[in-house]
Amino acid sequence: MTPRGTPASASVLTVGVDVGGTSVRAGVVDGDGQVLDTARAPTPRTDAALEEAIASAVDELRTRHRVGAVGLALAGFVDAPRGLVRYAPHLSWRDAPVAERISARLDLPVVVEHDANAAALAERRYGAAAGSSVCVLIALGTGIGGALLLDGALFRGAHGVAPELGHLRVVPQGRSCPCGKRGCWERYCSGTALSATALEMISAGSTSSVLARESAQDPGRVTGQRVAAAAREGDPLARRAVQDMGRWLGEGLALVADVFDPDLVIVGGGVSASAPLFLDEAREHYARVVTGSGNRPLARIRTAQLGAASAVVGAATLARESVAA
């Protein structure tokens, strides 16, 4: 029974789904932003398979919970009011009516939101962004997602795609990016970038590392997660790769600060679980290279209080609000 005075929508359980470049992570979320149960699957490479993976994850959770709506969070250009995914560099959708398709498959209301926007809203409601006037969220995962909150409201730009921070070009003619450009920030600061940096160091002759031995057997084993784990274990090459990512994070944050002048930066996404390895390096580099260094207030830089669950919680919260609307 819903307690007297509590909106009925607050008692509705909803599912948030974080559709990443490597995995689909779904969670049942209650009205207090608590994740009650989870399901996970690899991210397929075709529209039909991806939509089936999402529906299957939700169906798995529905065997254990009664849910009223679903929210999808993903990296890409999202027309949130119409549930369209116009472009997603790490996913197969192009101008796809994703909300409509998955709603028909599940027979539930479905909303779609940019993953960083969803995470920022969750942190504003339940986490680290409470009370911030100008907050930038940087979601580090397969790539980089960005969100901007102005007095708690999302800034989407004129066409709903701002701020696409991960594709700021930081190295002209640098590493190629799935978006079609070269030298994007996320190619140097993300889980994918961490793997690429370690492999480049190995190719340059850094052989005194367990990662070098693993790469000789199978370069695919040197994932971002594996590099972070090796860094925690003290591997010298892995630690250098993580420090390099920290410097690139600081470099990009200095650009972001020059444009938005935030009072708070939240670092979230799956890679933020390894923040103790690189966040101090990022803070120090940001403070050195930001315009007016030493003569201006600096943004506080914090990790997401909700951790890697931020996008799931935010998407589920938006789904709950859609039921109430």
PDB file of C-alpha atoms in Angstrom:
ATOM      1  CA  MET A   1       0.000   0.000   0.000  1.00  0.00           C
ATOM      2  CA  THR A   2       1.223   3.524  -0.775  1.00  0.00           C
ATOM      3  CA  PRO A   3       1.585   5.627   2.412  1.00  0.00           C
ATOM      4  CA  ARG A   4      -0.984   8.420   2.747  1.00  0.00           C
ATOM      5  CA  GLY A   5       0.314  11.646   1.214  1.00  0.00           C
ATOM      6  CA  THR A   6       2.826   9.849  -1.038  1.00  0.00           C
ATOM      7  CA  PRO A   7       2.302  10.260  -4.813  1.00  0.00           C
ATOM      8  CA  ALA A   8       1.348   6.919  -6.358  1.00  0.00           C
ATOM      9  CA  SER A   9       4.150   7.294  -8.911  1.00  0.00           C
ATOM     10  CA  ALA A  10       6.750   7.340  -6.106  1.00  0.00           C
ATOM     11  CA  SER A  11       5.889   3.745  -5.234  1.00  0.00           C
ATOM     12  CA  VAL A  12       6.230   2.508  -8.829  1.00  0.00           C
ATOM     13  CA  LEU A  13       9.283   0.401  -9.540  1.00  0.00           C
ATOM     14  CA  THR A  14      10.921   1.258 -12.849  1.00  0.00           C
ATOM     15  CA  VAL A  15      13.817  -0.148 -14.846  1.00  0.00           C
ATOM     16  CA  GLY A  16      16.755   1.947 -15.964  1.00  0.00           C
ATOM     17  CA  VAL A  17      18.931   0.552 -18.744  1.00  0.00           C
ATOM     18  CA  ASP A  18      22.429   1.907 -19.413  1.00  0.00           C
ATOM     19  CA  VAL A  19      23.137   0.961 -23.037  1.00  0.00           C
ATOM     20  CA  GLY A  20      26.906   1.204 -23.328  1.00  0.00           C
ATOM     21  CA  GLY A  21      29.309   0.412 -26.112  1.00  0.00           C
ATOM     22  CA  THR A  22      30.332  -2.884 -24.505  1.00  0.00           C
ATOM     23  CA  SER A  23      27.465  -3.871 -22.193  1.00  0.00           C
ATOM     24  CA  VAL A  24      23.766  -3.391 -21.508  1.00  0.00           C
ATOM     25  CA  ARG A  25      23.189  -2.877 -17.772  1.00  0.00           C
ATOM     26  CA  ALA A  26      19.650  -2.836 -16.406  1.00  0.00           C
ATOM     27  CA  GLY A  27      18.466  -2.149 -12.872  1.00  0.00           C
ATOM     28  CA  VAL A  28      15.178  -2.035 -10.977  1.00  0.00           C
ATOM     29  CA  VAL A  29      15.018   1.286  -9.111  1.00  0.00           C
ATOM     30  CA  ASP A  30      12.619   2.437  -6.409  1.00  0.00           C
ATOM     31  CA  GLY A  31      11.315   5.924  -5.645  1.00  0.00           C
ATOM     32  CA  ASP A  32      14.296   6.687  -3.397  1.00  0.00           C
ATOM     33  CA  GLY A  33      16.817   6.015  -6.146  1.00  0.00           C
ATOM     34  CA  GLN A  34      17.873   2.649  -4.734  1.00  0.00           C
ATOM     35  CA  VAL A  35      18.866  -0.105  -7.177  1.00  0.00           C
ATOM     36  CA  LEU A  36      17.076  -3.256  -6.027  1.00  0.00           C
ATOM     37  CA  ASP A  37      18.142  -5.769  -8.673  1.00  0.00           C
ATOM     38  CA  THR A  38      20.286  -5.869 -11.816  1.00  0.00           C
ATOM     39  CA  ALA A  39      20.751  -7.724 -15.103  1.00  0.00           C
ATOM     40  CA  ARG A  40      23.528  -7.429 -17.649  1.00  0.00           C
ATOM     41  CA  ALA A  41      24.377  -8.557 -21.195  1.00  0.00           C
ATOM     42  CA  PRO A  42      27.007  -7.798 -23.878  1.00  0.00           C
ATOM     43  CA  THR A  43      26.086  -5.064 -26.371  1.00  0.00           C
ATOM     44  CA  PRO A  44      25.163  -6.552 -29.784  1.00  0.00           C
ATOM     45  CA  ARG A  45      26.115  -4.805 -33.011  1.00  0.00           C
ATOM     46  CA  THR A  46      22.811  -4.732 -34.930  1.00  0.00           C
ATOM     47  CA  ASP A  47      19.579  -2.846 -34.233  1.00  0.00           C
ATOM     48  CA  ALA A  48      17.402  -5.921 -33.868  1.00  0.00           C
ATOM     49  CA  ALA A  49      19.859  -7.794 -31.642  1.00  0.00           C
ATOM     50  CA  LEU A  50      20.439  -4.732 -29.470  1.00  0.00           C
ATOM     51  CA  GLU A  51      16.731  -4.139 -28.954  1.00  0.00           C
ATOM     52  CA  GLU A  52      16.246  -7.822 -28.147  1.00  0.00           C
ATOM     53  CA  ALA A  53      19.077  -7.696 -25.592  1.00  0.00           C
ATOM     54  CA  ILE A  54      17.480  -4.704 -23.878  1.00  0.00           C
ATOM     55  CA  ALA A  55      14.047  -6.322 -23.840  1.00  0.00           C
ATOM     56  CA  SER A  56      15.485  -9.589 -22.528  1.00  0.00           C
ATOM     57  CA  ALA A  57      17.261  -7.814 -19.677  1.00  0.00           C
ATOM     58  CA  VAL A  58      14.040  -6.036 -18.711  1.00  0.00           C
ATOM     59  CA  ASP A  59      12.069  -9.273 -19.000  1.00  0.00           C
ATOM     60  CA  GLU A  60      14.539 -11.012 -16.696  1.00  0.00           C
ATOM     61  CA  LEU A  61      13.976  -8.339 -14.062  1.00  0.00           C
ATOM     62  CA  ARG A  62      10.203  -8.480 -14.588  1.00  0.00           C
ATOM     63  CA  THR A  63      10.216 -12.111 -13.527  1.00  0.00           C
ATOM     64  CA  ARG A  64      11.206 -10.888 -10.058  1.00  0.00           C
ATOM     65  CA  HIS A  65       9.627  -7.409  -9.833  1.00  0.00           C
ATOM     66  CA  ARG A  66       6.487  -5.625 -10.976  1.00  0.00           C
ATOM     67  CA  VAL A  67       7.667  -2.593 -12.954  1.00  0.00           C
ATOM     68  CA  GLY A  68       5.715   0.250 -14.501  1.00  0.00           C
ATOM     69  CA  ALA A  69       8.048   1.826 -17.065  1.00  0.00           C
ATOM     70  CA  VAL A  70      11.513   1.666 -18.610  1.00  0.00           C
ATOM     71  CA  GLY A  71      14.131   4.366 -19.171  1.00  0.00           C
ATOM     72  CA  LEU A  72      17.033   3.936 -21.592  1.00  0.00           C
ATOM     73  CA  ALA A  73      20.273   5.877 -21.173  1.00  0.00           C
ATOM     74  CA  LEU A  74      22.778   5.860 -24.037  1.00  0.00           C
ATOM     75  CA  ALA A  75      25.601   7.853 -25.563  1.00  0.00           C
ATOM     76  CA  GLY A  76      24.429   9.627 -28.697  1.00  0.00           C
ATOM     77  CA  PHE A  77      22.175  12.289 -30.167  1.00  0.00           C
ATOM     78  CA  VAL A  78      18.792  11.724 -28.569  1.00  0.00           C
ATOM     79  CA  ASP A  79      15.497  13.423 -29.380  1.00  0.00           C
ATOM     80  CA  ALA A  80      14.146  12.753 -25.888  1.00  0.00           C
ATOM     81  CA  PRO A  81      10.577  14.077 -26.392  1.00  0.00           C
ATOM     82  CA  ARG A  82      10.018  11.741 -29.372  1.00  0.00           C
ATOM     83  CA  GLY A  83      12.127   8.813 -28.158  1.00  0.00           C
ATOM     84  CA  LEU A  84      14.385   8.909 -31.217  1.00  0.00           C
ATOM     85  CA  VAL A  85      18.065   8.015 -31.349  1.00  0.00           C
ATOM     86  CA  ARG A  86      19.476  10.054 -34.203  1.00  0.00           C
ATOM     87  CA  TYR A  87      23.119   8.987 -33.940  1.00  0.00           C
ATOM     88  CA  ALA A  88      25.175   6.934 -31.493  1.00  0.00           C
ATOM     89  CA  PRO A  89      28.874   6.530 -32.312  1.00  0.00           C
ATOM     90  CA  HIS A  90      29.271   3.288 -30.338  1.00  0.00           C
ATOM     91  CA  LEU A  91      25.874   1.762 -31.216  1.00  0.00           C
ATOM     92  CA  SER A  92      24.102   0.755 -34.437  1.00  0.00           C
ATOM     93  CA  TRP A  93      21.027   3.037 -34.227  1.00  0.00           C
ATOM     94  CA  ARG A  94      20.602   5.810 -36.809  1.00  0.00           C
ATOM     95  CA  ASP A  95      17.381   7.903 -36.793  1.00  0.00           C
ATOM     96  CA  ALA A  96      15.698   5.039 -34.978  1.00  0.00           C
ATOM     97  CA  PRO A  97      12.368   5.247 -33.051  1.00  0.00           C
ATOM     98  CA  VAL A  98      13.886   3.250 -30.204  1.00  0.00           C
ATOM     99  CA  ALA A  99      11.333   4.086 -27.505  1.00  0.00           C
ATOM    100  CA  GLU A 100       8.435   3.060 -29.760  1.00  0.00           C
ATOM    101  CA  ARG A 101      10.037  -0.227 -30.807  1.00  0.00           C
ATOM    102  CA  ILE A 102      10.997  -1.368 -27.318  1.00  0.00           C
ATOM    103  CA  SER A 103       7.717  -0.171 -25.832  1.00  0.00           C
ATOM    104  CA  ALA A 104       5.876  -2.369 -28.348  1.00  0.00           C
ATOM    105  CA  ARG A 105       8.120  -5.317 -27.465  1.00  0.00           C
ATOM    106  CA  LEU A 106       7.625  -4.914 -23.685  1.00  0.00           C
ATOM    107  CA  ASP A 107       4.121  -3.415 -23.574  1.00  0.00           C
ATOM    108  CA  LEU A 108       5.458  -0.775 -21.168  1.00  0.00           C
ATOM    109  CA  PRO A 109       6.090   2.984 -21.451  1.00  0.00           C
ATOM    110  CA  VAL A 110       9.676   3.642 -22.557  1.00  0.00           C
ATOM    111  CA  VAL A 111      11.662   6.894 -22.480  1.00  0.00           C
ATOM    112  CA  VAL A 112      15.114   7.563 -23.933  1.00  0.00           C
ATOM    113  CA  GLU A 113      17.749   9.972 -22.625  1.00  0.00           C
ATOM    114  CA  HIS A 114      21.422  10.691 -23.176  1.00  0.00           C
ATOM    115  CA  ASP A 115      23.373   8.651 -20.627  1.00  0.00           C
ATOM    116  CA  ALA A 116      25.328  11.576 -19.207  1.00  0.00           C
ATOM    117  CA  ASN A 117      22.133  13.630 -18.869  1.00  0.00           C
ATOM    118  CA  ALA A 118      20.492  10.760 -17.013  1.00  0.00           C
ATOM    119  CA  ALA A 119      23.505  10.421 -14.723  1.00  0.00           C
ATOM    120  CA  ALA A 120      23.599  14.162 -14.036  1.00  0.00           C
ATOM    121  CA  LEU A 121      19.915  14.231 -13.113  1.00  0.00           C
ATOM    122  CA  ALA A 122      20.409  11.282 -10.754  1.00  0.00           C
ATOM    123  CA  GLU A 123      23.363  12.982  -9.074  1.00  0.00           C
ATOM    124  CA  ARG A 124      21.324  16.172  -8.735  1.00  0.00           C
ATOM    125  CA  ARG A 125      18.395  14.301  -7.186  1.00  0.00           C
ATOM    126  CA  TYR A 126      20.226  11.772  -5.026  1.00  0.00           C
ATOM    127  CA  GLY A 127      23.960  12.413  -5.097  1.00  0.00           C
ATOM    128  CA  ALA A 128      26.946  14.691  -5.514  1.00  0.00           C
ATOM    129  CA  ALA A 129      25.365  17.522  -7.557  1.00  0.00           C
ATOM    130  CA  ALA A 130      22.842  18.676  -4.957  1.00  0.00           C
ATOM    131  CA  GLY A 131      23.071  22.443  -4.519  1.00  0.00           C
ATOM    132  CA  SER A 132      25.484  23.101  -7.411  1.00  0.00           C
ATOM    133  CA  SER A 133      24.704  26.112  -9.602  1.00  0.00           C
ATOM    134  CA  VAL A 134      26.805  25.156 -12.649  1.00  0.00           C
ATOM    135  CA  CYS A 135      27.667  21.469 -12.743  1.00  0.00           C
ATOM    136  CA  VAL A 136      29.414  19.527 -15.504  1.00  0.00           C
ATOM    137  CA  LEU A 137      29.283  15.741 -15.434  1.00  0.00           C
ATOM    138  CA  ILE A 138      31.938  13.773 -17.292  1.00  0.00           C
ATOM    139  CA  ALA A 139      30.991  10.115 -17.782  1.00  0.00           C
ATOM    140  CA  LEU A 140      34.053   7.971 -18.502  1.00  0.00           C
ATOM    141  CA  GLY A 141      33.249   4.630 -20.108  1.00  0.00           C
ATOM    142  CA  THR A 142      33.834   3.246 -23.592  1.00  0.00           C
ATOM    143  CA  GLY A 143      34.011   6.933 -24.539  1.00  0.00           C
ATOM    144  CA  ILE A 144      33.185  10.210 -22.781  1.00  0.00           C
ATOM    145  CA  GLY A 145      29.697  11.504 -22.162  1.00  0.00           C
ATOM    146  CA  GLY A 146      29.052  15.046 -20.981  1.00  0.00           C
ATOM    147  CA  ALA A 147      26.161  16.840 -19.305  1.00  0.00           C
ATOM    148  CA  LEU A 148      25.633  20.403 -18.114  1.00  0.00           C
ATOM    149  CA  LEU A 149      23.258  21.398 -15.305  1.00  0.00           C
ATOM    150  CA  LEU A 150      22.421  25.082 -14.851  1.00  0.00           C
ATOM    151  CA  ASP A 151      20.667  25.575 -11.507  1.00  0.00           C
ATOM    152  CA  GLY A 152      19.556  21.965 -11.711  1.00  0.00           C
ATOM    153  CA  ALA A 153      18.147  22.132 -15.255  1.00  0.00           C
ATOM    154  CA  LEU A 154      19.725  20.303 -18.180  1.00  0.00           C
ATOM    155  CA  PHE A 155      21.243  22.414 -20.934  1.00  0.00           C
ATOM    156  CA  ARG A 156      20.668  20.608 -24.238  1.00  0.00           C
ATOM    157  CA  GLY A 157      21.561  23.249 -26.833  1.00  0.00           C
ATOM    158  CA  ALA A 158      19.437  24.358 -29.772  1.00  0.00           C
ATOM    159  CA  HIS A 159      19.029  20.862 -31.241  1.00  0.00           C
ATOM    160  CA  GLY A 160      19.201  18.691 -28.133  1.00  0.00           C
ATOM    161  CA  VAL A 161      22.744  17.354 -28.547  1.00  0.00           C
ATOM    162  CA  ALA A 162      24.821  19.586 -26.259  1.00  0.00           C
ATOM    163  CA  PRO A 163      27.339  19.258 -24.696  1.00  0.00           C
ATOM    164  CA  GLU A 164      29.127  16.592 -26.778  1.00  0.00           C
ATOM    165  CA  LEU A 165      32.370  16.954 -24.839  1.00  0.00           C
ATOM    166  CA  GLY A 166      33.913  13.596 -25.682  1.00  0.00           C
ATOM    167  CA  HIS A 167      34.352  14.658 -29.296  1.00  0.00           C
ATOM    168  CA  LEU A 168      36.240  17.858 -28.663  1.00  0.00           C
ATOM    169  CA  ARG A 169      39.382  17.492 -30.767  1.00  0.00           C
ATOM    170  CA  VAL A 170      42.423  17.650 -28.503  1.00  0.00           C
ATOM    171  CA  VAL A 171      45.059  16.153 -30.850  1.00  0.00           C
ATOM    172  CA  PRO A 172      44.859  17.234 -34.512  1.00  0.00           C
ATOM    173  CA  GLN A 173      45.229  14.130 -36.698  1.00  0.00           C
ATOM    174  CA  GLY A 174      45.383  11.996 -33.562  1.00  0.00           C
ATOM    175  CA  ARG A 175      43.817   8.624 -32.876  1.00  0.00           C
ATOM    176  CA  SER A 176      40.839   7.768 -35.065  1.00  0.00           C
ATOM    177  CA  CYS A 177      37.416   7.920 -33.434  1.00  0.00           C
ATOM    178  CA  PRO A 178      34.183   6.040 -34.260  1.00  0.00           C
ATOM    179  CA  CYS A 179      32.529   9.445 -34.789  1.00  0.00           C
ATOM    180  CA  GLY A 180      34.623   9.888 -37.949  1.00  0.00           C
ATOM    181  CA  LYS A 181      37.054  12.493 -36.608  1.00  0.00           C
ATOM    182  CA  ARG A 182      40.596  12.065 -35.331  1.00  0.00           C
ATOM    183  CA  GLY A 183      42.054  13.167 -32.019  1.00  0.00           C
ATOM    184  CA  CYS A 184      38.845  13.345 -29.960  1.00  0.00           C
ATOM    185  CA  TRP A 185      39.217  13.745 -26.194  1.00  0.00           C
ATOM    186  CA  GLU A 186      37.643  10.348 -25.527  1.00  0.00           C
ATOM    187  CA  ARG A 187      40.342   8.630 -27.605  1.00  0.00           C
ATOM    188  CA  TYR A 188      42.821   9.670 -24.877  1.00  0.00           C
ATOM    189  CA  CYS A 189      40.629   9.595 -21.787  1.00  0.00           C
ATOM    190  CA  SER A 190      38.274   6.602 -21.447  1.00  0.00           C
ATOM    191  CA  GLY A 191      38.364   2.880 -20.862  1.00  0.00           C
ATOM    192  CA  THR A 192      39.087   2.354 -24.561  1.00  0.00           C
ATOM    193  CA  ALA A 193      41.834   4.967 -24.433  1.00  0.00           C
ATOM    194  CA  LEU A 194      43.461   3.305 -21.439  1.00  0.00           C
ATOM    195  CA  SER A 195      43.806   0.089 -23.416  1.00  0.00           C
ATOM    196  CA  ALA A 196      45.116   1.939 -26.504  1.00  0.00           C
ATOM    197  CA  THR A 197      47.724   3.817 -24.460  1.00  0.00           C
ATOM    198  CA  ALA A 198      48.994   0.646 -22.802  1.00  0.00           C
ATOM    199  CA  LEU A 199      49.282  -1.137 -26.160  1.00  0.00           C
ATOM    200  CA  GLU A 200      51.151   1.836 -27.644  1.00  0.00           C
ATOM    201  CA  MET A 201      53.599   1.757 -24.730  1.00  0.00           C
ATOM    202  CA  ILE A 202      54.139  -1.969 -25.262  1.00  0.00           C
ATOM    203  CA  SER A 203      54.709  -1.416 -29.003  1.00  0.00           C
ATOM    204  CA  ALA A 204      57.250   1.290 -28.172  1.00  0.00           C
ATOM    205  CA  GLY A 205      59.312  -1.261 -26.269  1.00  0.00           C
ATOM    206  CA  SER A 206      57.976  -1.277 -22.707  1.00  0.00           C
ATOM    207  CA  THR A 207      58.335  -4.989 -21.993  1.00  0.00           C
ATOM    208  CA  SER A 208      58.824  -5.073 -18.204  1.00  0.00           C
ATOM    209  CA  SER A 209      55.140  -5.540 -17.532  1.00  0.00           C
ATOM    210  CA  VAL A 210      52.688  -8.370 -17.083  1.00  0.00           C
ATOM    211  CA  LEU A 211      50.584  -6.562 -19.690  1.00  0.00           C
ATOM    212  CA  ALA A 212      53.361  -6.931 -22.260  1.00  0.00           C
ATOM    213  CA  ARG A 213      53.388 -10.697 -21.718  1.00  0.00           C
ATOM    214  CA  GLU A 214      49.599 -10.845 -21.950  1.00  0.00           C
ATOM    215  CA  SER A 215      49.624  -8.706 -25.106  1.00  0.00           C
ATOM    216  CA  ALA A 216      52.125 -11.057 -26.754  1.00  0.00           C
ATOM    217  CA  GLN A 217      49.645 -13.908 -26.212  1.00  0.00           C
ATOM    218  CA  ASP A 218      46.528 -11.919 -27.176  1.00  0.00           C
ATOM    219  CA  PRO A 219      46.380  -8.091 -27.502  1.00  0.00           C
ATOM    220  CA  GLY A 220      42.605  -8.280 -26.905  1.00  0.00           C
ATOM    221  CA  ARG A 221      43.273  -9.224 -23.283  1.00  0.00           C
ATOM    222  CA  VAL A 222      44.684  -5.744 -22.600  1.00  0.00           C
ATOM    223  CA  THR A 223      41.350  -4.047 -21.941  1.00  0.00           C
ATOM    224  CA  GLY A 224      40.849  -0.851 -19.981  1.00  0.00           C
ATOM    225  CA  GLN A 225      39.615  -2.876 -17.021  1.00  0.00           C
ATOM    226  CA  ARG A 226      42.694  -5.094 -17.155  1.00  0.00           C
ATOM    227  CA  VAL A 227      45.037  -2.081 -17.299  1.00  0.00           C
ATOM    228  CA  ALA A 228      43.321  -0.517 -14.274  1.00  0.00           C
ATOM    229  CA  ALA A 229      43.558  -3.801 -12.360  1.00  0.00           C
ATOM    230  CA  ALA A 230      47.252  -4.112 -13.193  1.00  0.00           C
ATOM    231  CA  ALA A 231      47.826  -0.516 -12.058  1.00  0.00           C
ATOM    232  CA  ARG A 232      46.219  -1.306  -8.705  1.00  0.00           C
ATOM    233  CA  GLU A 233      48.592  -4.265  -8.442  1.00  0.00           C
ATOM    234  CA  GLY A 234      51.576  -1.939  -8.993  1.00  0.00           C
ATOM    235  CA  ASP A 235      52.453  -2.809 -12.594  1.00  0.00           C
ATOM    236  CA  PRO A 236      54.725   0.048 -13.796  1.00  0.00           C
ATOM    237  CA  LEU A 237      53.465   0.207 -17.386  1.00  0.00           C
ATOM    238  CA  ALA A 238      49.841   0.136 -16.277  1.00  0.00           C
ATOM    239  CA  ARG A 239      50.483   2.904 -13.763  1.00  0.00           C
ATOM    240  CA  ARG A 240      52.061   5.076 -16.482  1.00  0.00           C
ATOM    241  CA  ALA A 241      49.064   4.465 -18.745  1.00  0.00           C
ATOM    242  CA  VAL A 242      46.643   5.446 -15.989  1.00  0.00           C
ATOM    243  CA  GLN A 243      48.651   8.568 -15.175  1.00  0.00           C
ATOM    244  CA  ASP A 244      48.571   9.509 -18.861  1.00  0.00           C
ATOM    245  CA  MET A 245      44.781   9.209 -18.799  1.00  0.00           C
ATOM    246  CA  GLY A 246      44.707  11.407 -15.697  1.00  0.00           C
ATOM    247  CA  ARG A 247      46.686  14.110 -17.484  1.00  0.00           C
ATOM    248  CA  TRP A 248      44.298  13.992 -20.435  1.00  0.00           C
ATOM    249  CA  LEU A 249      41.346  14.234 -18.083  1.00  0.00           C
ATOM    250  CA  GLY A 250      42.886  17.348 -16.541  1.00  0.00           C
ATOM    251  CA  GLU A 251      43.629  18.789 -19.985  1.00  0.00           C
ATOM    252  CA  GLY A 252      40.039  18.351 -21.099  1.00  0.00           C
ATOM    253  CA  LEU A 253      38.628  19.690 -17.839  1.00  0.00           C
ATOM    254  CA  ALA A 254      40.655  22.861 -18.341  1.00  0.00           C
ATOM    255  CA  LEU A 255      38.953  23.343 -21.727  1.00  0.00           C
ATOM    256  CA  VAL A 256      35.558  22.667 -20.163  1.00  0.00           C
ATOM    257  CA  ALA A 257      36.273  25.181 -17.396  1.00  0.00           C
ATOM    258  CA  ASP A 258      37.288  27.833 -19.935  1.00  0.00           C
ATOM    259  CA  VAL A 259      33.905  27.473 -21.649  1.00  0.00           C
ATOM    260  CA  PHE A 260      31.440  26.806 -18.792  1.00  0.00           C
ATOM    261  CA  ASP A 261      33.236  27.978 -15.607  1.00  0.00           C
ATOM    262  CA  PRO A 262      31.508  25.332 -13.445  1.00  0.00           C
ATOM    263  CA  ASP A 263      31.578  25.331  -9.677  1.00  0.00           C
ATOM    264  CA  LEU A 264      31.471  21.505  -9.709  1.00  0.00           C
ATOM    265  CA  VAL A 265      32.711  18.749 -11.997  1.00  0.00           C
ATOM    266  CA  ILE A 266      31.478  15.218 -11.350  1.00  0.00           C
ATOM    267  CA  VAL A 267      33.450  12.323 -12.818  1.00  0.00           C
ATOM    268  CA  GLY A 268      31.205   9.300 -13.331  1.00  0.00           C
ATOM    269  CA  GLY A 269      30.813   6.298 -15.608  1.00  0.00           C
ATOM    270  CA  GLY A 270      32.311   2.843 -15.245  1.00  0.00           C
ATOM    271  CA  VAL A 271      35.918   4.072 -15.318  1.00  0.00           C
ATOM    272  CA  SER A 272      35.254   6.278 -12.277  1.00  0.00           C
ATOM    273  CA  ALA A 273      35.502   3.130 -10.139  1.00  0.00           C
ATOM    274  CA  SER A 274      39.268   3.466 -10.677  1.00  0.00           C
ATOM    275  CA  ALA A 275      39.320   7.200  -9.873  1.00  0.00           C
ATOM    276  CA  PRO A 276      41.787   6.851  -6.954  1.00  0.00           C
ATOM    277  CA  LEU A 277      44.383   5.870  -9.560  1.00  0.00           C
ATOM    278  CA  PHE A 278      44.086   9.017 -11.682  1.00  0.00           C
ATOM    279  CA  LEU A 279      41.941  11.754 -10.140  1.00  0.00           C
ATOM    280  CA  ASP A 280      44.724  13.503  -8.210  1.00  0.00           C
ATOM    281  CA  GLU A 281      46.794  13.659 -11.406  1.00  0.00           C
ATOM    282  CA  ALA A 282      43.761  15.114 -13.222  1.00  0.00           C
ATOM    283  CA  ARG A 283      43.148  17.762 -10.542  1.00  0.00           C
ATOM    284  CA  GLU A 284      46.789  18.850 -10.526  1.00  0.00           C
ATOM    285  CA  HIS A 285      47.021  19.063 -14.317  1.00  0.00           C
ATOM    286  CA  TYR A 286      43.721  20.937 -14.571  1.00  0.00           C
ATOM    287  CA  ALA A 287      44.880  23.473 -11.987  1.00  0.00           C
ATOM    288  CA  ARG A 288      48.164  24.017 -13.883  1.00  0.00           C
ATOM    289  CA  VAL A 289      46.805  24.495 -17.401  1.00  0.00           C
ATOM    290  CA  VAL A 290      43.408  26.179 -16.954  1.00  0.00           C
ATOM    291  CA  THR A 291      43.392  29.745 -18.271  1.00  0.00           C
ATOM    292  CA  GLY A 292      44.264  32.160 -15.461  1.00  0.00           C
ATOM    293  CA  SER A 293      45.776  29.429 -13.317  1.00  0.00           C
ATOM    294  CA  GLY A 294      46.442  30.758  -9.835  1.00  0.00           C
ATOM    295  CA  ASN A 295      44.154  33.758 -10.338  1.00  0.00           C
ATOM    296  CA  ARG A 296      40.689  32.238 -10.529  1.00  0.00           C
ATOM    297  CA  PRO A 297      38.477  29.932  -8.479  1.00  0.00           C
ATOM    298  CA  LEU A 298      38.743  26.296  -9.500  1.00  0.00           C
ATOM    299  CA  ALA A 299      35.867  23.886  -9.843  1.00  0.00           C
ATOM    300  CA  ARG A 300      35.530  21.189  -7.224  1.00  0.00           C
ATOM    301  CA  ILE A 301      36.147  17.803  -8.852  1.00  0.00           C
ATOM    302  CA  ARG A 302      34.304  14.886  -7.287  1.00  0.00           C
ATOM    303  CA  THR A 303      33.412  11.353  -8.278  1.00  0.00           C
ATOM    304  CA  ALA A 304      29.783  10.429  -8.805  1.00  0.00           C
ATOM    305  CA  GLN A 305      28.184   9.537  -5.497  1.00  0.00           C
ATOM    306  CA  LEU A 306      26.043   6.925  -7.216  1.00  0.00           C
ATOM    307  CA  GLY A 307      29.038   5.523  -9.064  1.00  0.00           C
ATOM    308  CA  ALA A 308      28.474   3.527 -12.219  1.00  0.00           C
ATOM    309  CA  ALA A 309      24.764   3.257 -11.323  1.00  0.00           C
ATOM    310  CA  SER A 310      24.095   6.953 -11.988  1.00  0.00           C
ATOM    311  CA  ALA A 311      22.796   6.509 -15.544  1.00  0.00           C
ATOM    312  CA  VAL A 312      20.597   3.547 -14.547  1.00  0.00           C
ATOM    313  CA  VAL A 313      19.093   5.504 -11.640  1.00  0.00           C
ATOM    314  CA  GLY A 314      18.584   8.614 -13.758  1.00  0.00           C
ATOM    315  CA  ALA A 315      16.909   6.724 -16.609  1.00  0.00           C
ATOM    316  CA  ALA A 316      14.624   4.891 -14.173  1.00  0.00           C
ATOM    317  CA  THR A 317      13.712   8.173 -12.468  1.00  0.00           C
ATOM    318  CA  LEU A 318      12.794   9.759 -15.803  1.00  0.00           C
ATOM    319  CA  ALA A 319      10.677   6.710 -16.608  1.00  0.00           C
ATOM    320  CA  ARG A 320       8.867   7.079 -13.264  1.00  0.00           C
ATOM    321  CA  GLU A 321       8.193  10.737 -13.983  1.00  0.00           C
ATOM    322  CA  SER A 322       6.793   9.831 -17.396  1.00  0.00           C
ATOM    323  CA  VAL A 323       4.263   7.551 -15.715  1.00  0.00           C
ATOM    324  CA  ALA A 324       3.221  10.390 -13.395  1.00  0.00           C
ATOM    325  CA  ALA A 325       2.911  12.966 -16.188  1.00  0.00           C
TER     326      ALA A 325
END
